[in-house]
Amino acid sequence: MDKIRLGFIGCGKIAQVRHIPEAHRREDVILAGYFNRTRKKAEDMASQYGGKVYDTYQEMLEDEHIDAVVVSVANILHADVTIEALKKGKHVLCEKPMAMTLEESELMVKTAEEEGKVLAIGHNQRLNSAHERARELIEEGAIGKVLTFRTTFGHGGPEEWSSSPGKDVWFFYEDAAGMGAMADLGIHKTDLIEFLTGQKVVEVSAMMGTLDKKGSKGNLISVDDNAICLFKMSEGALGTMTVSWTYYGPEDNSTVIYGSEGILSVYEDPDHPLKIVKKNGEVLTFEVDEMQTNDNQTSSGVIDVFIDGIRSGEDTILSGKVILSAMRAVFACEQSFDEGKTVKIEENGGMKA
Ligand SMILES: NC(=O)c1ccc[n+]([C@@H]2O[C@H](COP(=O)([O-])OP(=O)(O)OC[C@H]3O[C@@H](n4cnc5c(N)ncnc54)[C@H](O)[C@@H]3O)[C@@H](O)[C@H]2O)c1
């Protein structure tokens, strides 16, 4: 296959610090075009990396010289733009959260299948070497049967991260973000816990709240800034997921899995990113990469998975079909909180309070 000509729909922070530089490092990719609703960001990328600036994303999708697109616009637009792009014959890498409803998420997957195109979702946590190694260790039985877990993702919020920073950042508005910390961070850890344990979330109970984040006028924001969820997994493991935009200090990206033969921790011990403490007290540590944080951007590997997926035609570790399961659990958590009930996820993907 010739070089893949990639277009970027949304040239905000994630495109600027990850997707565009990661694509630029590949010799088999041409950075062909950019769209951003404030044109200046697209122009900046074009002048730095080369390629065309489009006035609308539809114009990019009509262009037969574009083979694939990276969708990294505000959450609320993910599904519509992705489906439109797939229907125009483009492969799509879409940022998380995949969509705002389960129906939209399912339609994205169905459209990719119908069109025979790759749909990947930007779940970089799956590709992190500590998480990859932890999954292998758990699979090999290093901590025995997984019994319980806790997984956390918390930092001080997205207001300084965004390429349009400030107290009124779009992440804080329901009409642009859909959900708050739950969708922004919770989707990462919901998916991660399924990835690590090899089990699906089958039952959830969730509390969400807007505790502290305020817009410039002093009003609380319209989406959640904290969520705490209880998960029951398909083989019986129980655990918690905590996500927060109000950890005003160091970021917490830790996961601890308690098994019948020992405890595995990732990013819990500052000196050892991946550690196992066996039942008999033996301590095992492993050489792995640091986690990417907002302040420490290392290569995520997401673009590599996407491009390799286009070349191979095989399903990837980030494929929309795989991520659907975690989306189900996130929407179940929303339902649980809204209705004040535990929600079961049925085998056919339905939900029952
Ligand atoms: N995988 C990850 O770890 C990760 C990390 C950060 C962001 N993201 C996701 O990437 C996407 C883009 O986020 P970002 O960090 O680049 O943010 P950003 O604020 O820097 O950029 C936002 C982008 O969305 C566009 N946009 C479209 N409609 C908008 C609206 N109504 N309000 C504001 N902006 C609008 C902007 O033009 C810009 O291109 C989001 O979906 C976010 O969840 C993923």
mmCIF file of C-alpha atoms and ligand atoms in Angstrom:
data_model
loop_
_atom_site.group_PDB
_atom_site.id
_atom_site.type_symbol
_atom_site.label_atom_id
_atom_site.label_comp_id
_atom_site.label_asym_id
_atom_site.label_seq_id
_atom_site.Cartn_x
_atom_site.Cartn_y
_atom_site.Cartn_z
ATOM 1 C CA MET A 1 0.000 0.000 0.000
ATOM 2 C CA ASP A 2 1.176 3.508 -0.750
ATOM 3 C CA LYS A 3 1.622 6.056 1.970
ATOM 4 C CA ILE A 4 -1.537 6.697 3.965
ATOM 5 C CA ARG A 5 -2.820 10.255 3.644
ATOM 6 C CA LEU A 6 -4.140 11.355 6.990
ATOM 7 C CA GLY A 7 -6.457 14.261 7.788
ATOM 8 C CA PHE A 8 -6.981 15.769 11.228
ATOM 9 C CA ILE A 9 -10.461 16.925 12.222
ATOM 10 C CA GLY A 10 -9.832 18.962 15.355
ATOM 11 C CA CYS A 11 -6.395 20.453 15.958
ATOM 12 C CA GLY A 12 -6.669 20.995 19.714
ATOM 13 C CA LYS A 13 -4.292 19.831 22.405
ATOM 14 C CA ILE A 14 -4.488 16.071 21.925
ATOM 15 C CA ALA A 15 -3.919 16.410 18.181
ATOM 16 C CA GLN A 16 -1.079 18.884 18.766
ATOM 17 C CA VAL A 17 0.838 16.917 21.408
ATOM 18 C CA ARG A 18 0.081 13.324 20.400
ATOM 19 C CA HIS A 19 -1.633 12.475 17.126
ATOM 20 C CA ILE A 20 0.068 14.893 14.748
ATOM 21 C CA PRO A 21 3.654 14.407 16.060
ATOM 22 C CA GLU A 22 3.127 10.628 16.287
ATOM 23 C CA ALA A 23 1.886 10.526 12.682
ATOM 24 C CA HIS A 24 4.773 12.770 11.609
ATOM 25 C CA ARG A 25 7.242 10.197 12.966
ATOM 26 C CA ARG A 26 5.916 7.516 10.609
ATOM 27 C CA GLU A 27 7.503 7.276 7.193
ATOM 28 C CA ASP A 28 4.445 5.610 5.680
ATOM 29 C CA VAL A 29 2.054 8.467 6.520
ATOM 30 C CA ILE A 30 1.488 11.808 4.817
ATOM 31 C CA LEU A 31 0.029 14.528 7.019
ATOM 32 C CA ALA A 32 -2.322 15.654 4.300
ATOM 33 C CA GLY A 33 -4.825 18.023 5.851
ATOM 34 C CA TYR A 34 -6.272 19.809 8.843
ATOM 35 C CA PHE A 35 -9.588 21.246 9.913
ATOM 36 C CA ASN A 36 -10.305 23.187 13.074
ATOM 37 C CA ARG A 37 -13.302 25.406 13.794
ATOM 38 C CA THR A 38 -10.903 28.191 14.709
ATOM 39 C CA ARG A 39 -8.842 28.086 11.535
ATOM 40 C CA LYS A 40 -5.660 29.411 13.138
ATOM 41 C CA LYS A 41 -4.985 26.103 14.931
ATOM 42 C CA ALA A 42 -5.252 24.210 11.630
ATOM 43 C CA GLU A 43 -2.997 26.758 9.918
ATOM 44 C CA ASP A 44 -0.393 26.437 12.666
ATOM 45 C CA MET A 45 -0.290 22.665 12.185
ATOM 46 C CA ALA A 46 -0.088 22.981 8.385
ATOM 47 C CA SER A 47 2.799 25.420 8.608
ATOM 48 C CA GLN A 48 4.643 23.195 11.081
ATOM 49 C CA TYR A 49 4.061 19.817 9.416
ATOM 50 C CA GLY A 50 2.878 20.560 5.860
ATOM 51 C CA GLY A 51 -0.501 19.731 4.295
ATOM 52 C CA LYS A 52 -3.673 21.538 3.369
ATOM 53 C CA VAL A 53 -6.095 23.523 5.523
ATOM 54 C CA TYR A 54 -9.799 22.838 4.892
ATOM 55 C CA ASP A 55 -12.607 25.320 5.553
ATOM 56 C CA THR A 56 -15.003 22.607 6.687
ATOM 57 C CA TYR A 57 -14.498 19.004 7.757
ATOM 58 C CA GLN A 58 -17.052 17.961 5.108
ATOM 59 C CA GLU A 59 -14.718 19.392 2.468
ATOM 60 C CA MET A 60 -11.942 17.157 3.848
ATOM 61 C CA LEU A 61 -14.252 14.133 3.783
ATOM 62 C CA GLU A 62 -15.136 14.816 0.117
ATOM 63 C CA ASP A 63 -11.447 14.872 -0.801
ATOM 64 C CA GLU A 64 -10.477 11.552 -2.360
ATOM 65 C CA HIS A 65 -6.845 12.249 -1.539
ATOM 66 C CA ILE A 66 -7.605 11.669 2.164
ATOM 67 C CA ASP A 67 -7.523 7.983 3.161
ATOM 68 C CA ALA A 68 -8.128 8.251 6.884
ATOM 69 C CA VAL A 69 -9.044 10.850 9.509
ATOM 70 C CA VAL A 70 -8.351 11.460 13.169
ATOM 71 C CA VAL A 71 -11.403 12.867 14.966
ATOM 72 C CA SER A 72 -10.353 14.858 18.018
ATOM 73 C CA VAL A 73 -13.073 17.453 18.431
ATOM 74 C CA ALA A 74 -15.333 18.071 21.438
ATOM 75 C CA ASN A 75 -17.027 14.857 22.653
ATOM 76 C CA ILE A 76 -20.537 15.704 21.503
ATOM 77 C CA LEU A 77 -19.426 15.641 17.838
ATOM 78 C CA HIS A 78 -17.545 12.320 17.893
ATOM 79 C CA ALA A 79 -20.343 10.073 16.658
ATOM 80 C CA ASP A 80 -21.708 12.296 13.883
ATOM 81 C CA VAL A 81 -18.305 13.161 12.433
ATOM 82 C CA THR A 82 -17.074 9.557 12.673
ATOM 83 C CA ILE A 83 -20.160 8.093 10.979
ATOM 84 C CA GLU A 84 -20.024 10.721 8.232
ATOM 85 C CA ALA A 85 -16.330 9.996 7.666
ATOM 86 C CA LEU A 86 -16.837 6.219 7.530
ATOM 87 C CA LYS A 87 -19.664 6.676 5.023
ATOM 88 C CA LYS A 88 -17.322 8.776 2.875
ATOM 89 C CA GLY A 89 -14.934 5.820 2.793
ATOM 90 C CA LYS A 90 -12.379 7.045 5.357
ATOM 91 C CA HIS A 91 -10.799 4.957 8.106
ATOM 92 C CA VAL A 92 -11.340 6.700 11.458
ATOM 93 C CA LEU A 93 -9.416 7.086 14.679
ATOM 94 C CA CYS A 94 -11.857 8.781 17.070
ATOM 95 C CA GLU A 95 -10.921 10.132 20.472
ATOM 96 C CA LYS A 96 -12.600 8.966 23.649
ATOM 97 C CA PRO A 97 -15.303 9.029 24.882
ATOM 98 C CA MET A 98 -16.460 7.237 21.753
ATOM 99 C CA ALA A 99 -19.979 8.753 21.776
ATOM 100 C CA MET A 100 -22.655 10.227 24.001
ATOM 101 C CA THR A 101 -25.100 7.296 23.920
ATOM 102 C CA LEU A 102 -24.883 3.534 23.583
ATOM 103 C CA GLU A 103 -26.990 3.683 20.407
ATOM 104 C CA GLU A 104 -24.517 6.102 18.798
ATOM 105 C CA SER A 105 -21.575 3.922 19.853
ATOM 106 C CA GLU A 106 -23.210 0.847 18.339
ATOM 107 C CA LEU A 107 -24.016 2.716 15.134
ATOM 108 C CA MET A 108 -20.356 3.748 14.797
ATOM 109 C CA VAL A 109 -19.280 0.103 15.001
ATOM 110 C CA LYS A 110 -22.018 -1.049 12.606
ATOM 111 C CA THR A 111 -21.137 1.653 10.066
ATOM 112 C CA ALA A 112 -17.431 0.720 10.172
ATOM 113 C CA GLU A 113 -18.354 -2.905 9.528
ATOM 114 C CA GLU A 114 -20.749 -2.054 6.698
ATOM 115 C CA GLU A 115 -18.212 0.226 5.037
ATOM 116 C CA GLY A 116 -15.296 -2.175 5.622
ATOM 117 C CA LYS A 117 -13.240 0.558 7.297
ATOM 118 C CA VAL A 118 -11.076 0.635 10.409
ATOM 119 C CA LEU A 119 -12.606 2.317 13.453
ATOM 120 C CA ALA A 120 -10.184 2.800 16.343
ATOM 121 C CA ILE A 121 -10.804 4.666 19.600
ATOM 122 C CA GLY A 122 -8.050 6.603 21.412
ATOM 123 C CA HIS A 123 -7.728 4.374 24.465
ATOM 124 C CA ASN A 124 -4.020 4.931 25.000
ATOM 125 C CA GLN A 125 -4.048 3.362 28.483
ATOM 126 C CA ARG A 126 -4.264 -0.075 26.841
ATOM 127 C CA LEU A 127 -0.939 0.536 25.092
ATOM 128 C CA ASN A 128 1.043 1.700 28.091
ATOM 129 C CA SER A 129 3.813 -0.830 28.808
ATOM 130 C CA ALA A 130 2.987 -1.164 32.541
ATOM 131 C CA HIS A 131 -0.609 -1.994 31.675
ATOM 132 C CA GLU A 132 0.391 -4.385 28.879
ATOM 133 C CA ARG A 133 2.789 -6.237 31.202
ATOM 134 C CA ALA A 134 0.249 -6.254 34.058
ATOM 135 C CA ARG A 135 -2.308 -7.891 31.785
ATOM 136 C CA GLU A 136 0.191 -10.590 30.777
ATOM 137 C CA LEU A 137 1.136 -11.253 34.413
ATOM 138 C CA ILE A 138 -2.495 -11.569 35.475
ATOM 139 C CA GLU A 139 -3.205 -13.843 32.516
ATOM 140 C CA GLU A 140 -0.193 -16.023 33.466
ATOM 141 C CA GLY A 141 -1.641 -16.375 36.969
ATOM 142 C CA ALA A 142 1.031 -14.337 38.790
ATOM 143 C CA ILE A 143 -1.482 -13.204 41.436
ATOM 144 C CA GLY A 144 -3.855 -16.158 41.197
ATOM 145 C CA LYS A 145 -7.569 -15.536 40.785
ATOM 146 C CA VAL A 146 -8.546 -11.859 40.619
ATOM 147 C CA LEU A 147 -10.773 -11.160 43.616
ATOM 148 C CA THR A 148 -11.008 -7.389 44.060
ATOM 149 C CA PHE A 149 -9.498 -4.185 42.667
ATOM 150 C CA ARG A 150 -9.408 -0.440 42.885
ATOM 151 C CA THR A 151 -8.580 1.810 39.967
ATOM 152 C CA THR A 152 -8.258 5.580 40.061
ATOM 153 C CA PHE A 153 -7.775 8.411 37.617
ATOM 154 C CA GLY A 154 -7.673 11.844 39.148
ATOM 155 C CA HIS A 155 -6.025 15.185 38.441
ATOM 156 C CA GLY A 156 -6.795 18.855 38.869
ATOM 157 C CA GLY A 157 -9.090 19.068 35.829
ATOM 158 C CA PRO A 158 -8.838 19.866 32.093
ATOM 159 C CA GLU A 159 -9.021 23.677 32.323
ATOM 160 C CA GLU A 160 -5.268 24.213 31.934
ATOM 161 C CA TRP A 161 -4.786 21.263 29.580
ATOM 162 C CA SER A 162 -7.074 22.452 26.764
ATOM 163 C CA SER A 163 -5.645 24.418 23.841
ATOM 164 C CA SER A 164 -8.320 27.011 24.726
ATOM 165 C CA PRO A 165 -7.731 26.973 28.480
ATOM 166 C CA GLY A 166 -9.705 28.700 31.205
ATOM 167 C CA LYS A 167 -12.485 28.288 33.723
ATOM 168 C CA ASP A 168 -15.114 28.126 30.985
ATOM 169 C CA VAL A 169 -13.390 25.362 29.015
ATOM 170 C CA TRP A 170 -15.742 23.253 26.828
ATOM 171 C CA PHE A 171 -15.065 20.136 28.961
ATOM 172 C CA PHE A 172 -17.266 21.786 31.645
ATOM 173 C CA TYR A 173 -20.358 22.207 29.440
ATOM 174 C CA GLU A 174 -22.866 19.427 28.921
ATOM 175 C CA ASP A 175 -23.703 20.624 25.399
ATOM 176 C CA ALA A 176 -20.078 20.138 24.271
ATOM 177 C CA ALA A 177 -18.750 17.437 26.608
ATOM 178 C CA GLY A 178 -21.867 15.372 27.343
ATOM 179 C CA MET A 179 -20.470 14.079 30.620
ATOM 180 C CA GLY A 180 -17.702 15.244 32.910
ATOM 181 C CA ALA A 181 -14.948 13.347 34.728
ATOM 182 C CA MET A 182 -16.909 10.117 34.257
ATOM 183 C CA ALA A 183 -16.646 10.269 30.479
ATOM 184 C CA ASP A 184 -13.290 11.999 30.334
ATOM 185 C CA LEU A 185 -11.438 9.755 32.802
ATOM 186 C CA GLY A 186 -13.927 7.035 33.762
ATOM 187 C CA ILE A 187 -14.062 5.577 30.269
ATOM 188 C CA HIS A 188 -10.278 5.048 30.367
ATOM 189 C CA LYS A 189 -10.363 3.148 33.647
ATOM 190 C CA THR A 190 -13.555 1.192 32.927
ATOM 191 C CA ASP A 191 -11.929 -0.077 29.773
ATOM 192 C CA LEU A 192 -8.598 -0.623 31.526
ATOM 193 C CA ILE A 193 -10.085 -2.808 34.236
ATOM 194 C CA GLU A 194 -11.760 -4.994 31.601
ATOM 195 C CA PHE A 195 -8.470 -5.106 29.694
ATOM 196 C CA LEU A 196 -6.377 -6.044 32.761
ATOM 197 C CA THR A 197 -8.700 -8.616 34.304
ATOM 198 C CA GLY A 198 -9.980 -10.117 31.047
ATOM 199 C CA GLN A 199 -13.464 -9.844 32.558
ATOM 200 C CA LYS A 200 -16.427 -7.705 31.511
ATOM 201 C CA VAL A 201 -18.262 -5.311 33.808
ATOM 202 C CA VAL A 202 -21.665 -6.951 34.403
ATOM 203 C CA GLU A 203 -23.170 -4.875 37.198
ATOM 204 C CA VAL A 204 -22.598 -1.310 38.391
ATOM 205 C CA SER A 205 -23.598 1.098 41.083
ATOM 206 C CA ALA A 206 -22.429 4.695 40.827
ATOM 207 C CA MET A 207 -22.352 8.014 42.628
ATOM 208 C CA MET A 208 -21.470 11.159 40.714
ATOM 209 C CA GLY A 209 -21.279 14.735 41.790
ATOM 210 C CA THR A 210 -20.224 18.258 40.953
ATOM 211 C CA LEU A 211 -18.375 19.178 44.093
ATOM 212 C CA ASP A 212 -16.038 22.034 43.348
ATOM 213 C CA LYS A 213 -15.466 23.046 39.733
ATOM 214 C CA LYS A 214 -16.822 26.481 38.967
ATOM 215 C CA GLY A 215 -17.009 28.530 35.781
ATOM 216 C CA SER A 216 -15.711 32.114 35.570
ATOM 217 C CA LYS A 217 -18.970 33.472 37.014
ATOM 218 C CA GLY A 218 -18.622 31.300 40.128
ATOM 219 C CA ASN A 219 -21.375 28.843 39.141
ATOM 220 C CA LEU A 220 -20.811 25.089 39.525
ATOM 221 C CA ILE A 221 -20.166 23.466 36.141
ATOM 222 C CA SER A 222 -22.957 21.518 34.414
ATOM 223 C CA VAL A 223 -21.215 18.110 34.359
ATOM 224 C CA ASP A 224 -19.833 15.840 37.088
ATOM 225 C CA ASP A 225 -16.367 16.575 38.469
ATOM 226 C CA ASN A 226 -16.178 13.343 40.506
ATOM 227 C CA ALA A 227 -17.531 9.804 40.188
ATOM 228 C CA ILE A 228 -17.172 6.706 42.329
ATOM 229 C CA CYS A 229 -18.372 3.427 40.850
ATOM 230 C CA LEU A 230 -18.722 -0.133 42.127
ATOM 231 C CA PHE A 231 -18.185 -2.833 39.531
ATOM 232 C CA LYS A 232 -19.057 -6.520 39.522
ATOM 233 C CA MET A 233 -17.142 -8.405 36.846
ATOM 234 C CA SER A 234 -18.152 -11.388 34.723
ATOM 235 C CA GLU A 235 -16.117 -13.902 36.740
ATOM 236 C CA GLY A 236 -17.245 -12.465 40.058
ATOM 237 C CA ALA A 237 -14.449 -9.996 40.892
ATOM 238 C CA LEU A 238 -15.601 -6.844 42.700
ATOM 239 C CA GLY A 239 -13.938 -3.461 42.634
ATOM 240 C CA THR A 240 -14.123 0.302 42.650
ATOM 241 C CA MET A 241 -13.315 2.960 40.109
ATOM 242 C CA THR A 242 -12.755 6.511 41.292
ATOM 243 C CA VAL A 243 -12.341 9.406 38.870
ATOM 244 C CA SER A 244 -11.833 13.037 39.740
ATOM 245 C CA TRP A 245 -11.104 16.469 38.358
ATOM 246 C CA THR A 246 -10.519 17.824 41.857
ATOM 247 C CA TYR A 247 -7.252 16.146 42.880
ATOM 248 C CA TYR A 248 -5.417 19.459 43.239
ATOM 249 C CA GLY A 249 -1.936 17.977 43.463
ATOM 250 C CA PRO A 250 -0.122 15.118 41.798
ATOM 251 C CA GLU A 251 -2.081 13.066 39.282
ATOM 252 C CA ASP A 252 -3.269 9.643 40.491
ATOM 253 C CA ASN A 253 -3.361 7.020 37.744
ATOM 254 C CA SER A 254 -3.080 3.947 39.938
ATOM 255 C CA THR A 255 -4.629 0.513 39.780
ATOM 256 C CA VAL A 256 -4.301 -2.206 42.418
ATOM 257 C CA ILE A 257 -5.532 -5.748 41.794
ATOM 258 C CA TYR A 258 -5.887 -8.123 44.709
ATOM 259 C CA GLY A 259 -5.643 -11.814 43.755
ATOM 260 C CA SER A 260 -5.777 -15.075 45.657
ATOM 261 C CA GLU A 261 -1.940 -15.347 45.463
ATOM 262 C CA GLY A 262 -0.797 -11.732 45.768
ATOM 263 C CA ILE A 263 -1.287 -8.066 44.974
ATOM 264 C CA LEU A 264 -0.371 -6.357 41.700
ATOM 265 C CA SER A 265 -0.058 -2.588 41.605
ATOM 266 C CA VAL A 266 0.431 -0.200 38.704
ATOM 267 C CA TYR A 267 1.556 3.405 39.342
ATOM 268 C CA GLU A 268 0.870 3.012 43.058
ATOM 269 C CA ASP A 269 4.461 2.858 44.337
ATOM 270 C CA PRO A 270 6.410 5.903 43.035
ATOM 271 C CA ASP A 271 9.645 3.854 42.848
ATOM 272 C CA HIS A 272 8.138 0.869 41.056
ATOM 273 C CA PRO A 273 5.513 1.543 38.377
ATOM 274 C CA LEU A 274 4.645 -2.161 38.239
ATOM 275 C CA LYS A 275 4.979 -4.330 41.319
ATOM 276 C CA ILE A 276 3.718 -7.641 42.645
ATOM 277 C CA VAL A 277 3.771 -8.565 46.317
ATOM 278 C CA LYS A 278 3.166 -12.295 46.647
ATOM 279 C CA LYS A 279 1.201 -13.888 49.453
ATOM 280 C CA ASN A 280 4.508 -15.130 50.953
ATOM 281 C CA GLY A 281 5.973 -11.605 51.021
ATOM 282 C CA GLU A 282 8.145 -11.950 47.918
ATOM 283 C CA VAL A 283 8.327 -8.663 46.009
ATOM 284 C CA LEU A 284 8.678 -8.571 42.213
ATOM 285 C CA THR A 285 9.267 -5.348 40.296
ATOM 286 C CA PHE A 286 9.326 -4.796 36.540
ATOM 287 C CA GLU A 287 10.985 -2.377 34.095
ATOM 288 C CA VAL A 288 8.189 -0.449 32.390
ATOM 289 C CA ASP A 289 7.555 3.047 31.054
ATOM 290 C CA GLU A 290 6.173 5.907 33.089
ATOM 291 C CA MET A 291 2.505 6.762 32.431
ATOM 292 C CA GLN A 292 1.864 9.688 30.112
ATOM 293 C CA THR A 293 0.439 12.488 32.178
ATOM 294 C CA ASN A 294 -0.835 15.884 31.103
ATOM 295 C CA ASP A 295 2.655 17.237 31.841
ATOM 296 C CA ASN A 296 4.621 14.293 30.497
ATOM 297 C CA GLN A 297 3.706 13.476 26.911
ATOM 298 C CA THR A 298 5.517 10.402 25.670
ATOM 299 C CA SER A 299 4.513 8.534 22.539
ATOM 300 C CA SER A 300 1.138 6.886 23.110
ATOM 301 C CA GLY A 301 1.295 4.335 20.282
ATOM 302 C CA VAL A 302 -2.302 5.118 19.278
ATOM 303 C CA ILE A 303 -1.458 6.323 15.759
ATOM 304 C CA ASP A 304 0.776 3.275 15.239
ATOM 305 C CA VAL A 305 -2.075 0.905 16.111
ATOM 306 C CA PHE A 306 -4.440 2.800 13.799
ATOM 307 C CA ILE A 307 -2.083 2.880 10.804
ATOM 308 C CA ASP A 308 -0.993 -0.742 11.297
ATOM 309 C CA GLY A 309 -4.695 -1.691 11.478
ATOM 310 C CA ILE A 310 -5.374 0.020 8.148
ATOM 311 C CA ARG A 311 -2.438 -1.804 6.581
ATOM 312 C CA SER A 312 -3.270 -5.239 7.980
ATOM 313 C CA GLY A 313 -7.059 -5.046 7.716
ATOM 314 C CA GLU A 314 -7.169 -6.890 11.058
ATOM 315 C CA ASP A 315 -9.166 -5.792 14.107
ATOM 316 C CA THR A 316 -6.956 -3.802 16.463
ATOM 317 C CA ILE A 317 -6.649 -3.666 20.235
ATOM 318 C CA LEU A 318 -8.347 -0.223 19.997
ATOM 319 C CA SER A 319 -11.173 -1.246 17.692
ATOM 320 C CA GLY A 320 -14.574 0.320 18.306
ATOM 321 C CA LYS A 321 -16.061 -3.142 18.690
ATOM 322 C CA VAL A 322 -13.784 -3.846 21.659
ATOM 323 C CA ILE A 323 -14.352 -0.493 23.351
ATOM 324 C CA LEU A 324 -18.167 -0.835 23.126
ATOM 325 C CA SER A 325 -18.206 -2.992 26.234
ATOM 326 C CA ALA A 326 -16.638 -0.277 28.412
ATOM 327 C CA MET A 327 -19.032 2.304 26.926
ATOM 328 C CA ARG A 328 -21.917 0.096 28.042
ATOM 329 C CA ALA A 329 -20.551 0.126 31.579
ATOM 330 C CA VAL A 330 -20.147 3.919 31.565
ATOM 331 C CA PHE A 331 -23.745 4.447 30.431
ATOM 332 C CA ALA A 332 -24.883 1.895 33.013
ATOM 333 C CA CYS A 333 -23.105 3.977 35.687
ATOM 334 C CA GLU A 334 -24.941 7.090 34.505
ATOM 335 C CA GLN A 335 -28.245 5.215 34.664
ATOM 336 C CA SER A 336 -27.385 3.854 38.107
ATOM 337 C CA PHE A 337 -26.698 7.343 39.435
ATOM 338 C CA ASP A 338 -29.762 8.906 37.761
ATOM 339 C CA GLU A 339 -32.127 6.228 39.065
ATOM 340 C CA GLY A 340 -30.392 5.515 42.393
ATOM 341 C CA LYS A 341 -30.241 1.794 41.566
ATOM 342 C CA THR A 342 -27.790 -0.956 40.764
ATOM 343 C CA VAL A 343 -27.778 -1.635 36.996
ATOM 344 C CA LYS A 344 -27.076 -5.048 35.436
ATOM 345 C CA ILE A 345 -25.600 -5.277 31.953
ATOM 346 C CA GLU A 346 -27.227 -8.197 30.199
ATOM 347 C CA GLU A 347 -25.347 -10.606 27.943
ATOM 348 C CA ASN A 348 -26.982 -9.150 24.844
ATOM 349 C CA GLY A 349 -25.673 -5.720 25.861
ATOM 350 C CA GLY A 350 -28.993 -4.443 27.257
ATOM 351 C CA MET A 351 -29.264 -2.860 30.695
ATOM 352 C CA LYS A 352 -31.680 -3.526 33.534
ATOM 353 C CA ALA A 353 -32.073 -1.513 36.720
HETATM 354 N N1 LIG B 1 -7.044 9.763 24.947
HETATM 355 C C1 LIG B 1 -6.768 10.683 25.830
HETATM 356 O O1 LIG B 1 -6.107 10.437 26.820
HETATM 357 C C2 LIG B 1 -7.295 12.090 25.632
HETATM 358 C C3 LIG B 1 -6.648 13.155 26.280
HETATM 359 C C4 LIG B 1 -7.154 14.435 26.073
HETATM 360 C C5 LIG B 1 -8.238 14.649 25.256
HETATM 361 N N2 LIG B 1 -8.847 13.598 24.654
HETATM 362 C C6 LIG B 1 -10.051 13.815 23.832
HETATM 363 O O2 LIG B 1 -9.685 14.531 22.655
HETATM 364 C C7 LIG B 1 -10.761 15.372 22.240
HETATM 365 C C8 LIG B 1 -10.222 16.782 22.020
HETATM 366 O O3 LIG B 1 -9.748 17.261 23.253
HETATM 367 P P1 LIG B 1 -8.458 18.205 23.409
HETATM 368 O O4 LIG B 1 -7.772 17.756 24.615
HETATM 369 O O5 LIG B 1 -7.724 18.297 22.127
HETATM 370 O O6 LIG B 1 -9.191 19.594 23.744
HETATM 371 P P2 LIG B 1 -8.970 21.076 23.195
HETATM 372 O O7 LIG B 1 -9.817 21.959 24.030
HETATM 373 O O8 LIG B 1 -7.514 21.398 23.125
HETATM 374 O O9 LIG B 1 -9.557 20.985 21.724
HETATM 375 C C9 LIG B 1 -10.943 20.857 21.500
HETATM 376 C C10 LIG B 1 -11.204 20.636 20.027
HETATM 377 O O10 LIG B 1 -12.608 20.501 19.826
HETATM 378 C C11 LIG B 1 -13.062 21.503 18.887
HETATM 379 N N3 LIG B 1 -14.462 21.860 19.208
HETATM 380 C C12 LIG B 1 -15.543 21.509 18.495
HETATM 381 N N4 LIG B 1 -16.659 21.933 19.056
HETATM 382 C C13 LIG B 1 -16.310 22.559 20.163
HETATM 383 C C14 LIG B 1 -17.055 23.192 21.173
HETATM 384 N N5 LIG B 1 -18.379 23.268 21.148
HETATM 385 N N6 LIG B 1 -16.351 23.744 22.172
HETATM 386 C C15 LIG B 1 -15.010 23.659 22.214
HETATM 387 N N7 LIG B 1 -14.251 23.032 21.288
HETATM 388 C C16 LIG B 1 -14.909 22.491 20.263
HETATM 389 C C17 LIG B 1 -12.046 22.616 19.011
HETATM 390 O O11 LIG B 1 -12.051 23.395 17.841
HETATM 391 C C18 LIG B 1 -10.754 21.802 19.173
HETATM 392 O O12 LIG B 1 -10.336 21.282 17.933
HETATM 393 C C19 LIG B 1 -11.834 15.264 23.332
HETATM 394 O O13 LIG B 1 -12.837 14.390 22.920
HETATM 395 C C20 LIG B 1 -11.093 14.663 24.514
HETATM 396 O O14 LIG B 1 -11.919 13.858 25.340
HETATM 397 C C21 LIG B 1 -8.384 12.330 24.821
#
